[in-house]
Short mmCIF file of C-alpha atoms and ligand atoms in Angstrom, two decimals:
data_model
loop_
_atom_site.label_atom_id
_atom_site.label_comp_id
_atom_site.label_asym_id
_atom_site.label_seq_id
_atom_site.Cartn_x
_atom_site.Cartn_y
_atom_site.Cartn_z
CA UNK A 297 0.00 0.00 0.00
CA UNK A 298 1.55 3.66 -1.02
CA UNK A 299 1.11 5.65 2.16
CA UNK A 300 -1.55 8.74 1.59
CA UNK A 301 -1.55 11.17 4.40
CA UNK A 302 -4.97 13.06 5.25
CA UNK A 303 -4.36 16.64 7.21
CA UNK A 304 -6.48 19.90 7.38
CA UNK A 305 -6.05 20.70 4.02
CA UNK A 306 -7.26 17.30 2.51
CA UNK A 307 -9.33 15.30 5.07
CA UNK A 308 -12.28 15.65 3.15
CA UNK A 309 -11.04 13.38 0.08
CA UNK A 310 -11.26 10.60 2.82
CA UNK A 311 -13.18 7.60 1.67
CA UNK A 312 -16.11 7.07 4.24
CA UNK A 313 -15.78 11.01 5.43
CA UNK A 314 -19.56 11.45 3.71
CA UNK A 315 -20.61 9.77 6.77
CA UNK A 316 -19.73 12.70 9.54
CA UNK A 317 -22.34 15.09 9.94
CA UNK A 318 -21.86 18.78 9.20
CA UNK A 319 -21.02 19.33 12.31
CA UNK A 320 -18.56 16.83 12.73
CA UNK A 321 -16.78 18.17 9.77
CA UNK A 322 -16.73 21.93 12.00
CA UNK A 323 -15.06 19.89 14.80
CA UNK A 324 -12.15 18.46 12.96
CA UNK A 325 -11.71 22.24 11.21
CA UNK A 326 -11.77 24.42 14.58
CA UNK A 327 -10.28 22.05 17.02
CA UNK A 328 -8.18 20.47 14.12
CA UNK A 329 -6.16 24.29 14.68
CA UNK A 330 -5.14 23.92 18.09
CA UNK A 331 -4.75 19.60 19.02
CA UNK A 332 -2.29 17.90 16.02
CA UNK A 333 -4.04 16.05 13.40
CA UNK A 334 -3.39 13.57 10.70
CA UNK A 335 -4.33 10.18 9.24
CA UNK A 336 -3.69 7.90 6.37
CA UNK A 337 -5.05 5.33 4.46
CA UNK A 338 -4.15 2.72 6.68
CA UNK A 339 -6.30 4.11 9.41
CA UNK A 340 -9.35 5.52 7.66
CA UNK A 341 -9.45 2.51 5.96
CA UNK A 342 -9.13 -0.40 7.13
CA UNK A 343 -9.21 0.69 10.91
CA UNK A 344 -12.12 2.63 11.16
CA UNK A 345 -15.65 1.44 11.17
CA UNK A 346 -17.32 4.47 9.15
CA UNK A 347 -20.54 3.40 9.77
CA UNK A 348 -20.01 4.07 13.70
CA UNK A 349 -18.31 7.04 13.59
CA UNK A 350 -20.13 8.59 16.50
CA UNK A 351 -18.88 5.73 19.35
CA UNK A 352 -15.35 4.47 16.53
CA UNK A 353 -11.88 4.02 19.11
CA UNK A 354 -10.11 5.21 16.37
CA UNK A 355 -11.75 7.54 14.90
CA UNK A 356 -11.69 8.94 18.39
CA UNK A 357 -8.06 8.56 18.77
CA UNK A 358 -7.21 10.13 15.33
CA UNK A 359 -9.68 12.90 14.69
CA UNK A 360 -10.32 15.84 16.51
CA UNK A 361 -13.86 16.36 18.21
CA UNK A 362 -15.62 18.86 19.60
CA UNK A 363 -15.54 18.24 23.04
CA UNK A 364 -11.85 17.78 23.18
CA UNK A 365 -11.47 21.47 23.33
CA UNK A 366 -12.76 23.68 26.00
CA UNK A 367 -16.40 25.13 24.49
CA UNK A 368 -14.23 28.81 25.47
CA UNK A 369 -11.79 27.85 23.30
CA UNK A 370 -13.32 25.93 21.01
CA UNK A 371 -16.14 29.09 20.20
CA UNK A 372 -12.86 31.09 20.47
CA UNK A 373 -11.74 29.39 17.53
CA UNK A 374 -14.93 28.70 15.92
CA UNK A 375 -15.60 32.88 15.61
CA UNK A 376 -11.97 33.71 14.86
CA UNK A 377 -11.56 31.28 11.46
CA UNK A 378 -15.74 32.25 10.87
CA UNK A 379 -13.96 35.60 10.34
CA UNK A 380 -11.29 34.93 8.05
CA UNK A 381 -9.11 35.65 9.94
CA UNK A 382 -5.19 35.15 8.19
CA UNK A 383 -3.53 32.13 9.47
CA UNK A 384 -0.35 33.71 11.69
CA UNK A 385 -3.55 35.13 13.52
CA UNK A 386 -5.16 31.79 13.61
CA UNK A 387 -1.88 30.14 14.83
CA UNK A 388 -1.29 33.18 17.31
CA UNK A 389 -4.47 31.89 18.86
CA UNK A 390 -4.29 28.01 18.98
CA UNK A 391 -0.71 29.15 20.66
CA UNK A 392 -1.71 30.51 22.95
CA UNK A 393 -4.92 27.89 23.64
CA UNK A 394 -1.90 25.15 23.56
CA UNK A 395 -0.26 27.05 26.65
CA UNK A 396 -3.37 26.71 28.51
CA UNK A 397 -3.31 22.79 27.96
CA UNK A 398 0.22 21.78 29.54
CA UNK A 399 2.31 21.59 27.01
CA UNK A 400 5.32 19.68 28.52
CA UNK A 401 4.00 17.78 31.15
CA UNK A 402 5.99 15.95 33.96
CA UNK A 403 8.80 18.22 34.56
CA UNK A 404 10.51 17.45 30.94
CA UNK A 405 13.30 20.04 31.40
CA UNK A 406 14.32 18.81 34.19
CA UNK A 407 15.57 15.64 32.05
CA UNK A 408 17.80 17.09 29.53
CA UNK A 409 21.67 16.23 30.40
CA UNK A 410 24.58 18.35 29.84
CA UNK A 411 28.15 18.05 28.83
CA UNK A 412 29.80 20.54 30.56
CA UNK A 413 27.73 23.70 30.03
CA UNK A 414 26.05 22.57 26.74
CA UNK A 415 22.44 21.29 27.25
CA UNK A 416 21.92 18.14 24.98
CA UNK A 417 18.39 19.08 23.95
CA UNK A 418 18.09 15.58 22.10
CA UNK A 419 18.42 14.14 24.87
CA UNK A 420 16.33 13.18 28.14
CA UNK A 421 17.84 10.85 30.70
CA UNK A 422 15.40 10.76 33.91
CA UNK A 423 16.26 7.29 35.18
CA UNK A 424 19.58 6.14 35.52
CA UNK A 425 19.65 3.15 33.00
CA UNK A 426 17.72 4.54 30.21
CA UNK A 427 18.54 7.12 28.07
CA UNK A 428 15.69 8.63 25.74
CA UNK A 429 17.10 10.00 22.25
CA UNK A 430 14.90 12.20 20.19
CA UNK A 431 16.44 11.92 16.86
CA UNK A 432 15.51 15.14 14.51
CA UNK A 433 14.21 13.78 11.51
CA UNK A 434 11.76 11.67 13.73
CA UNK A 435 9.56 14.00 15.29
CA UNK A 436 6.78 12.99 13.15
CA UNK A 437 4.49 10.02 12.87
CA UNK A 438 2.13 8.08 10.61
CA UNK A 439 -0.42 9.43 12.27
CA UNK A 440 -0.81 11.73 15.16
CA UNK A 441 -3.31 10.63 18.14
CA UNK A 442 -5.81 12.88 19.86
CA UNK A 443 -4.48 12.69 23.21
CA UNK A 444 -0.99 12.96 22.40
CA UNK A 445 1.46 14.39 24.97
CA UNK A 446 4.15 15.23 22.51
CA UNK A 447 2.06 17.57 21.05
CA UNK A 448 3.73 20.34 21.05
CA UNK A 449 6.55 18.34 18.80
CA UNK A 450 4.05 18.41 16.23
CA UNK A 451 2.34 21.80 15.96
CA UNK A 452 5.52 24.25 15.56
CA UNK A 453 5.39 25.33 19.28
CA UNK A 454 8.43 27.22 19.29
CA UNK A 455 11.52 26.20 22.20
CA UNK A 456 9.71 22.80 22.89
CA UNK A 457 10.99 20.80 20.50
CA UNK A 458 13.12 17.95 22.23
CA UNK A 459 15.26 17.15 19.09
CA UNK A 460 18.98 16.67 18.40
CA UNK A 461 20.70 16.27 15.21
CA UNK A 462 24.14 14.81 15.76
CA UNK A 463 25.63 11.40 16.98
CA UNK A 464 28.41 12.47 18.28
CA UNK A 465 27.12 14.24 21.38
CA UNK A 466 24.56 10.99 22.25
CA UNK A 467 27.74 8.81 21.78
CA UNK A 468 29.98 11.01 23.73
CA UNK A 469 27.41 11.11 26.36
CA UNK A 470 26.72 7.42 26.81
CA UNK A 471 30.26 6.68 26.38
CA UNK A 472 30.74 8.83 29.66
CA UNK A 473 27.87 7.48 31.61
CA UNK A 474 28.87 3.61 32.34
CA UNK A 475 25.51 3.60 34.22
CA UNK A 476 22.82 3.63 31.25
CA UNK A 477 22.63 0.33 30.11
CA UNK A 478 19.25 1.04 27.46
CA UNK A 479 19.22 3.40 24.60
CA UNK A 480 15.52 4.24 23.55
CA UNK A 481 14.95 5.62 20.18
CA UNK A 482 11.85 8.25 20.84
CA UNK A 483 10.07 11.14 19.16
CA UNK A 484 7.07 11.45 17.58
CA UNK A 485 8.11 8.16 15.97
CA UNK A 486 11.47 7.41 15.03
CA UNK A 487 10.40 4.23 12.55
CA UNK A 488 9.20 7.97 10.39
CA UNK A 489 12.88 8.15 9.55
CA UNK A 490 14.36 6.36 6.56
CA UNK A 491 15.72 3.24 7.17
CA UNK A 492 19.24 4.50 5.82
CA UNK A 493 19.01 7.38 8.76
CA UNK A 494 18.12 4.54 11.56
CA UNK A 495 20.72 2.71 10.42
CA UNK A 496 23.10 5.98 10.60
CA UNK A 497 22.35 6.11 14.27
CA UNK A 498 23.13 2.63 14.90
CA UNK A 499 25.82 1.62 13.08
CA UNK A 500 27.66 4.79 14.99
CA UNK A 501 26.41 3.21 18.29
CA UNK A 502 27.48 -0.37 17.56
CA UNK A 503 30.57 0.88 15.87
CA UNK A 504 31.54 2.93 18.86
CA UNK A 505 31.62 -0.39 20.79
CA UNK A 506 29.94 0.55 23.79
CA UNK A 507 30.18 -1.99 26.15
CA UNK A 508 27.32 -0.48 28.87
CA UNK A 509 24.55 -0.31 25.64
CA UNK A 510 22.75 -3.87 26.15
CA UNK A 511 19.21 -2.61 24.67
CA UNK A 512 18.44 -1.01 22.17
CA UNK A 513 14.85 0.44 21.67
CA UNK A 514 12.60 2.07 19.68
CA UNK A 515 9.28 3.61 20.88
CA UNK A 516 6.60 3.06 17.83
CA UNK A 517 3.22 3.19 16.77
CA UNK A 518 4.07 2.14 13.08
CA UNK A 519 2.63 -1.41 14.17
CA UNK A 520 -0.55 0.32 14.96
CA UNK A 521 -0.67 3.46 12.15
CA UNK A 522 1.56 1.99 8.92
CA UNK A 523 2.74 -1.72 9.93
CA UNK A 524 3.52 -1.31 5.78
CA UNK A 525 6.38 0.10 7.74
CA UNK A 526 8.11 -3.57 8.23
CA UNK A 527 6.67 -5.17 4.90
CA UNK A 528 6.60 -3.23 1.67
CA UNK A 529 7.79 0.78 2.31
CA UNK A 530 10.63 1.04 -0.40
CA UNK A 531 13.24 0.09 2.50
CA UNK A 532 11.66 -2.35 4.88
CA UNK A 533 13.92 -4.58 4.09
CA UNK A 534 16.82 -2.05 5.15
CA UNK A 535 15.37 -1.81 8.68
CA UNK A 536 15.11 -4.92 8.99
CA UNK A 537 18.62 -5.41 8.14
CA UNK A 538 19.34 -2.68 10.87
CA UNK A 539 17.41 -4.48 13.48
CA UNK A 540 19.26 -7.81 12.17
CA UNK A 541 22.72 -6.24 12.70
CA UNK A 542 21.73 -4.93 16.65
CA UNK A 543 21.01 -8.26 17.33
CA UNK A 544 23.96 -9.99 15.91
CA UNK A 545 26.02 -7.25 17.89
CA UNK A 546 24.54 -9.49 20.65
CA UNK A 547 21.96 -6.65 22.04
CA UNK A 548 18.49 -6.78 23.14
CA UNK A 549 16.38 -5.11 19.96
CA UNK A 550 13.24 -3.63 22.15
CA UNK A 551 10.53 -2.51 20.04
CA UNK A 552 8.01 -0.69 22.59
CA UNK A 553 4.98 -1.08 20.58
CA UNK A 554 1.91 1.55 21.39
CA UNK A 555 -1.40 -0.19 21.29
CA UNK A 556 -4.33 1.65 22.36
CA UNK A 557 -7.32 -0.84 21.24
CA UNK A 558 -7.55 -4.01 20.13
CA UNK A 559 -8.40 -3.53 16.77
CA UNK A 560 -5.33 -2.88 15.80
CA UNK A 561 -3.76 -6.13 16.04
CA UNK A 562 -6.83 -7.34 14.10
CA UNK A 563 -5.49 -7.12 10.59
CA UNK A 564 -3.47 -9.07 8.31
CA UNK A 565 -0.82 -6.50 7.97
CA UNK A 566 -0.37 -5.93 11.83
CA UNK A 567 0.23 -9.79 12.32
CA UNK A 568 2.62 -9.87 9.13
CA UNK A 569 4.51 -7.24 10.49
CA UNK A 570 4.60 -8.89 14.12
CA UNK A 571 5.67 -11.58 12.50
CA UNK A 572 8.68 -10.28 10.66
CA UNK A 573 10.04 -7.96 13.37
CA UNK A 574 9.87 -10.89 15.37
CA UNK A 575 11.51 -12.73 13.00
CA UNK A 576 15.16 -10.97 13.28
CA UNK A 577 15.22 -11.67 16.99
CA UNK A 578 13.50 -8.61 17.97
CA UNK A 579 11.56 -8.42 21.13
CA UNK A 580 7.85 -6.55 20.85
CA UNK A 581 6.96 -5.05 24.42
CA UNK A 582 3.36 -2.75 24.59
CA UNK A 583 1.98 -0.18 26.62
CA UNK A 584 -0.65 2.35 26.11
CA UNK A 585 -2.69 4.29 28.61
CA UNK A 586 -6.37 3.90 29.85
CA UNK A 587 -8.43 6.81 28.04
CA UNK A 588 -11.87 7.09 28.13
CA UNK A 589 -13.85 6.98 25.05
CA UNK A 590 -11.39 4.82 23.36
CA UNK A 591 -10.47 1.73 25.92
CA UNK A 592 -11.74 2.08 29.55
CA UNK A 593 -13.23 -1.32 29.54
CA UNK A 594 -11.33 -4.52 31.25
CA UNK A 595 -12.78 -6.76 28.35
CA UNK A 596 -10.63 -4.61 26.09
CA UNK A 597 -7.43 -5.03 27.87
CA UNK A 598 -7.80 -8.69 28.38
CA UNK A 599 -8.52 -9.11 24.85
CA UNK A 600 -5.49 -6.90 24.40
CA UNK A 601 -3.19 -8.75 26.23
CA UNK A 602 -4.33 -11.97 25.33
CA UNK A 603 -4.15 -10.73 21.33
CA UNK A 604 -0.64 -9.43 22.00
CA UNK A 605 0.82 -12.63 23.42
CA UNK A 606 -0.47 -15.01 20.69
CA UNK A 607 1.30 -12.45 18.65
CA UNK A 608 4.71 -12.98 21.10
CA UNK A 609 4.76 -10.30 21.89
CA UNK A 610 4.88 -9.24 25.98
CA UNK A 611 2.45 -6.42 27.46
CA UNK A 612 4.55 -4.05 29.03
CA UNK A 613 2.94 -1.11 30.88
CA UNK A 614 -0.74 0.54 31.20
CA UNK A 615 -0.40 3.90 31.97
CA UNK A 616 -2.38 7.15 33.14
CA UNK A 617 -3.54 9.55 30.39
CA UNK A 618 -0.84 12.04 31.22
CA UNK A 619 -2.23 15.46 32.23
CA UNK A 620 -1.65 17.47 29.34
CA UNK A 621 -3.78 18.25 25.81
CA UNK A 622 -7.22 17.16 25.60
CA UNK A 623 -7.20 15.56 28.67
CA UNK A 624 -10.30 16.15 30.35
CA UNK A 625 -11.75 14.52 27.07
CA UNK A 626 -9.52 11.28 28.07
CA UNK A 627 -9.82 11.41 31.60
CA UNK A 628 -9.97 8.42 33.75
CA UNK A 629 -9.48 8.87 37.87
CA UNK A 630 -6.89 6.95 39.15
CA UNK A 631 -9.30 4.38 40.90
CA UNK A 632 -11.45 3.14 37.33
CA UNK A 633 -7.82 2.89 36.31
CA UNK A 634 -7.10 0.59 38.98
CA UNK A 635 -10.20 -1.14 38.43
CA UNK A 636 -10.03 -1.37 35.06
CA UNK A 637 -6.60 -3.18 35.50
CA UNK A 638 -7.30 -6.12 37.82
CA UNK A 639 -10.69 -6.74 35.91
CA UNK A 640 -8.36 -7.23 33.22
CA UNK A 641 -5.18 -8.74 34.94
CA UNK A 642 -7.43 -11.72 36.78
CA UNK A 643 -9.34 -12.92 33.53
CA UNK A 644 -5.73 -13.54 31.89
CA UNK A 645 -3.22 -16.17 32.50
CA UNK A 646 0.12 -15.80 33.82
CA UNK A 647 1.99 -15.15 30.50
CA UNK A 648 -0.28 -12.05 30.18
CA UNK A 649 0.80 -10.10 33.50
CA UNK A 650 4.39 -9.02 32.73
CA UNK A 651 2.13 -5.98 32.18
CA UNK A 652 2.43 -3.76 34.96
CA UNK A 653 0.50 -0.58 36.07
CA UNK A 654 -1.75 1.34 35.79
CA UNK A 655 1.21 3.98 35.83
CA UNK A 656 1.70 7.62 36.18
CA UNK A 657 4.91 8.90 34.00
CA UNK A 658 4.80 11.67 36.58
CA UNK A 659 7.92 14.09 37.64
CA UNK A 660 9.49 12.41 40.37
CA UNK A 661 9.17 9.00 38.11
CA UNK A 662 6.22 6.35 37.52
CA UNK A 663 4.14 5.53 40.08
CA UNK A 664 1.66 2.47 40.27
CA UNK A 665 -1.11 2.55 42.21
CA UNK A 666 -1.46 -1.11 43.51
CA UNK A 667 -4.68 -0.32 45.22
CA UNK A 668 -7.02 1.28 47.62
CA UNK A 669 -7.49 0.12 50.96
CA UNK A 670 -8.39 0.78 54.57
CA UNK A 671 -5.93 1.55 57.28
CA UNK A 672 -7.07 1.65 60.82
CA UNK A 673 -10.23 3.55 59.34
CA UNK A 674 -8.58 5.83 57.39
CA UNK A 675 -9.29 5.27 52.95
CA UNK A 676 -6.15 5.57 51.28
CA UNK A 677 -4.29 4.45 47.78
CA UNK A 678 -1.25 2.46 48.31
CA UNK A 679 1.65 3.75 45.56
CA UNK A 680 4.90 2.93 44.39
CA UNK A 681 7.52 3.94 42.31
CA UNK A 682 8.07 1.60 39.52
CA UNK A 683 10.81 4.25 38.16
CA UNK A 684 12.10 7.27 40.38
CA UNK A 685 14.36 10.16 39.54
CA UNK A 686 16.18 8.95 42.27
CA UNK A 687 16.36 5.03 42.27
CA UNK A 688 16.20 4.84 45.70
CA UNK A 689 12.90 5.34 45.49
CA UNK A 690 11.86 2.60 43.36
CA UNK A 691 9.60 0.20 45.00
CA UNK A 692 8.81 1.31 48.41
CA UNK A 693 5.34 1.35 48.91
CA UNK A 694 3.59 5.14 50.03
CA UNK A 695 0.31 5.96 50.90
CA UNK A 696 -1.90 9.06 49.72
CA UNK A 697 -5.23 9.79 51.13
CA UNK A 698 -8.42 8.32 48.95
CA UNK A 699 -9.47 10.55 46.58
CA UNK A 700 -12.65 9.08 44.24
CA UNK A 701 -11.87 11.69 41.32
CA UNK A 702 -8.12 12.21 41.73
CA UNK A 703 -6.90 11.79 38.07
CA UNK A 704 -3.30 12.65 38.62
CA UNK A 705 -0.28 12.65 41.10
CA UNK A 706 -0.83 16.39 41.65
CA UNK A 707 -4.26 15.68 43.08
CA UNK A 708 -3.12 13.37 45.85
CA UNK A 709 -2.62 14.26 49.18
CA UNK A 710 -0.22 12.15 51.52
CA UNK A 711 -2.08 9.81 54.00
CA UNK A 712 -2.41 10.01 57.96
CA UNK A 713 -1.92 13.77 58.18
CA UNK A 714 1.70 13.38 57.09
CA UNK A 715 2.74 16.84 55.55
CA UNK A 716 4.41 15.52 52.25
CA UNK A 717 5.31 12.35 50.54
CA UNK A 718 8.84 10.67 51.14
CA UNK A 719 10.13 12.27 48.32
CA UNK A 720 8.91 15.67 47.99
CA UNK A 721 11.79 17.25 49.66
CA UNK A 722 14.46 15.91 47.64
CA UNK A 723 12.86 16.23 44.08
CA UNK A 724 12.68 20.27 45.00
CA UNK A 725 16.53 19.81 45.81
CA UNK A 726 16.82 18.68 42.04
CA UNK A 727 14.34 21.64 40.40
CA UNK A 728 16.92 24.11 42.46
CA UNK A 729 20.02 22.33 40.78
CA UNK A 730 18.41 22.51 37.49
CA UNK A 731 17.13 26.30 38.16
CA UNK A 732 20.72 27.34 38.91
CA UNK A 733 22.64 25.14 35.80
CA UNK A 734 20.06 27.06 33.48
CA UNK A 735 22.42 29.64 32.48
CA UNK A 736 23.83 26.76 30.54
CA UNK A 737 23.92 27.45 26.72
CA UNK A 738 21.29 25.42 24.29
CA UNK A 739 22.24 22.63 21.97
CA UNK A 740 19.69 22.75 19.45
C1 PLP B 1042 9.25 5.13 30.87
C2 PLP B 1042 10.46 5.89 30.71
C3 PLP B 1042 11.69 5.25 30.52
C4 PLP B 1042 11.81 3.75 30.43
O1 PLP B 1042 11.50 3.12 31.64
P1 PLP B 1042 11.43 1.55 31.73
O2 PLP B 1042 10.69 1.29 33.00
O3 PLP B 1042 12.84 1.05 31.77
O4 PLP B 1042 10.72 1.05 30.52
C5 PLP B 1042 12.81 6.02 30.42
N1 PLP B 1042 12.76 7.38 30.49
C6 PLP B 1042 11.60 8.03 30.68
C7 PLP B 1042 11.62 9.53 30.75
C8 PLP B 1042 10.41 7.31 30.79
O5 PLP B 1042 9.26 7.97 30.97
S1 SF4 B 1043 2.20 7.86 18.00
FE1 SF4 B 1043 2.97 8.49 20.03
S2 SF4 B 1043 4.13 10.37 19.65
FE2 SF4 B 1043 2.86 9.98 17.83
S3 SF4 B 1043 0.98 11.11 18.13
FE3 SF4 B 1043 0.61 9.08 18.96
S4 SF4 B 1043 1.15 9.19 21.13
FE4 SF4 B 1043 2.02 10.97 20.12
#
C-alpha cells in the first residue's frame, strides 16, 4: 500500500468522510487548529468502522472532536476562522490555547543532560539506565493521536521541540555514563525516519563499541498506524537489516509497541509485520494508557493482552492519560484505572501479567497505584515507584489519602496527616540544581 496522508487541508477526500455530519466536519476544522491532526489510508481505511463514527476508538483517537477542546476555546476558535481571519492570527491563537493545555508535562526540562555547560536538547535521561534519544528527523508520525502528549513536537510550538541532530554528542554522552545500560529511540516516531538514517544512528552506536549499551529500543506506533512500515515501504527490508545487525552485535532489539485498542492487532498487515520484526530476533513489548472513550473497559485489555501474546509479543505497561492536551476529554481517575486493571489482569493467565501498572509517567518517576485500601479507618491508595528520579525510590510502597476523582499525582494528598510524601523534599533539591545550571547554553 503507497502511504496517503490526510491533514487539514485534505481530510475531506477521505473515503467514508460522507458519513460525519456537518457538524462533525466543524469539529475536525476548529479544534483540528489547536490539538495535532493527521491520518492515512491505513487508518481511515481499514481501521475505522465508518458506519459508527459517532462511538469508533479510532476515529476517536485520530480525529479531533468537539468536546476535546474547551467550548471557550473551542467558540474562540470557531468565531476567529468564521472571520477569516489570516492564518499567523489563527496560529497566534491556537498558541496561545496550547499554553493553557500543559504543554510539557511531567517536569521534561528537568531531564535534559549536559556536557559541561552545553544542554543536549536531544536528549532526556530521567532514570539512571535509560537514556531517551529524540532523533531530529523523527519528530513525526504516521499518524498523530488525539491525546498525544508530545504535542507540542508536532504543531511548531516554538523552544519545545526535544530534538537533536548529531551522533556524536549521544555517543559522547553514553560513552561517559557507564551507568545507562538502554538506549531508547523516541520522538514522535522514530520508525518515520528512513531506514538509511536509523541505520546511521546505529551503526555509529554499535561501531563505537559501547560496552554499557545492552538494549536497544525504539518507541513506535508504526505497528498500529503503517505496519507497511516492516513489509513493503521502499526500504523495509533495510530496517530490517538494521534491526538484524543490533542483534547480531549481541543486544536486546526492544521494540516498545503503542497499542491503544484491540483492533489494531486485528489485521493481516499488523500480524505480518509482528511476525517479521519478530523474526530478526527482535523483542515486541506494549503499553498504552487507559483513556476514556477509546479503551476504559477490562474486556478490552484482556482481549489486548491476550491478542498481544499469541502475537509474542509481551504487554509491558498501562499507563495514566498524562495530564496534558485534551485531557479532560480522556480522563480516567486513578481508581477506574485501577479497576479497570485487575478486571483485566485476573481474567488472563500468567503469560499475560508481565504488564504492569496502571502507571503515572509523573515528575518524580512512575508511580503504580497497587490499590485502595483501609488503614485503621482511614481510605487511602497504596503507591509505588516503579521508576524514580532517584532510584532509591523505586519500590517502596507510600500511601496518599483516597481521593474518588483524583486523576493525577498532583491531586493526591499524603495519608495520615503526614505533611508531604517521602520524596517531595528531595525532588525540589533537584528543580533548584536545574534552576541554577540554566544559564547553561542550548544545543539545538
Ligand atoms: C518510561 C520511561 C523510561 C523507560 O522506563 P522503563 O521502565 O525502563 O521502561 C525512560 N525514560 C523516561 C523519561 C520514561 O518515561
Ligand atoms: S504515535 Fe505516540 S508520539 Fe505519535 S501522536 Fe501518537 S502518542 Fe504521540
Amino acid at each position: 500500500m503507497k502511504y496517503q496522508s490526510y491533514q487539514l487541508h485534505n481530510y475531506t477526500s477521505i473515503e467514508g468522510i460522507d458519513k460525519l455530519s456537518a457538524a462533525g466536519r466543524r469539529a475536525i476544522e476548529i479544534t483540528g487548529r489547536v490539538l495535532p491532526f493527521k491520518a492515512n489510508n491505513y487508518v481511515t481505511g481499514e481501521l475505522i468502522d465508518w458506519d459508527n463514527i459517532d462511538e469508533d476508538p479510532i476515529f476517536t483517537l485520530c480525529f479531533p472532536r468537539k468536546e476535546m477542546l474547551q467550548s471557550t476555546h473551542f467558540k474562540q476558535m470557531e468565531q476567529l476562522v468564521a472571520s477569516g481571519a489570516s492564518d499567523a492570527r489563527i496560529k497566534e491563537t491556537a498558541d496561545a490555547i496550547r499554553h493553557t493545555l500543559n504543554p510539557n508535562p511531567a517536569g521534561q526540562h528537568l531531564n535534559v543532560p549536559r556536557i559541561g555547560n552545553i544542554r543536549l536538547n536531544g536528549i532526556q535521561h530521567k532514570y539512571r539506565e535509560t537514556v531517551l534519544f529524540f532523533p531530529s528527523q523523527g519528530q513525526t508520525c504516521h499518524a498523530y493521536c488525539t491525546f498525544c502528549f508530545r504535542w507540542p513536537q508536532f504543531s511548531g510550538m516554538n523552544g519545545m521541540k526535544f530534538a537533536m541532530k548529531e551522533t556524536e554528542l549521544l555517543t559522547k554522552y553514553l560513552g561517559k555514563h557507564p551507568e545507562v545500560t538502554d538506549l531508547l529511540f523516541t520522538g514522535g516516531d522514530p520508525l518515520t525516519m528512513s531506514s538509511s538514517c536509523i541505520a546511521g544512528y546505529v551503526d555509529a552506536l554499535l561501531d563505537n563499541r559501547l560496552q554499557n549499551i545492552q538494549t536497544i529500543r525504539f518507541g513506535t506506533k508504526a505497528f498500529s498506524y503503517w505496519p507497511y512500515r516492516f513489509l513493503t515501504d521502499h526500504d523495509s527490508d533495510d530496517l530490517m537489516r538494521v534491526f538484524d545487525r543490533i542483534v547480531r552485535a549481541g543486544k536486546n532489539l526492544a521494540i516498545m509497541a503503542h497499542f491503544n485498542h484491540p483492533v489494531e492487532l486485528s489485521t493481516n498487515a499488523v500480524q505480518e509485520a509482528i511476525r517479521r520484526v519478530r523474526s530478526t530476533g527482535a523483542q515486541i513489548r506494549t503499553q498504552s494508557p487507559v483513556l476514556n472513550h477509546i479503551n476504559n473497559r477490562p474486556k478490552l485489555w484482556a482481549e489486548m493482552w491476550r491478542k498481544q501474546v499469541n502475537l509474542n509479543c509481551i504487554p509491558y505497561y498501562m499507563f495514566v492519560a498524562r495530564d496534558t492536551g485534551a485531557r479532560e476529554f480522556f480522563d480516567v481517575p486513578l481508581v477506574d484505572c485501577w479497576d479497570i486493571f485487575r478486571r483485566a489482569y485476573r481474567q488472563v493467565s500468567g503469560v499475560c501479567r508481565t504488564v504492569r501498572g496502571p502507571s503515572m509517567s509523573a515528575t518524580p518517576g512512575k508511580i503504580q497505584i497497587l490499590g485502595a485500601s483501609e488503614i485503621r479507618g482511614e481510605k487511602v491508595f497504596v503507591l509505588r515507584f516503579l521508576q524514580g528520579r532517584n532510584p532509591d525510590w523505586v519500590d517502596r510502597p507510600f500511601f496518599a489519602k483516597f481521593d474518588p476523582e483524583a486523576s493525577w499525582l498532583n491531586m493526591l494528598v499524603p495519608a495520615f496527616g503526614e505533611q508531604k510524601f517521602f520524596f517531595e523534599d528531595e525532588l525540589e533539591a533537584l528543580y533548584h540544581d536545574d534552576y541554577r545550571r540554566s544559564e547553561a547554553k542550548n544545543f539545538e
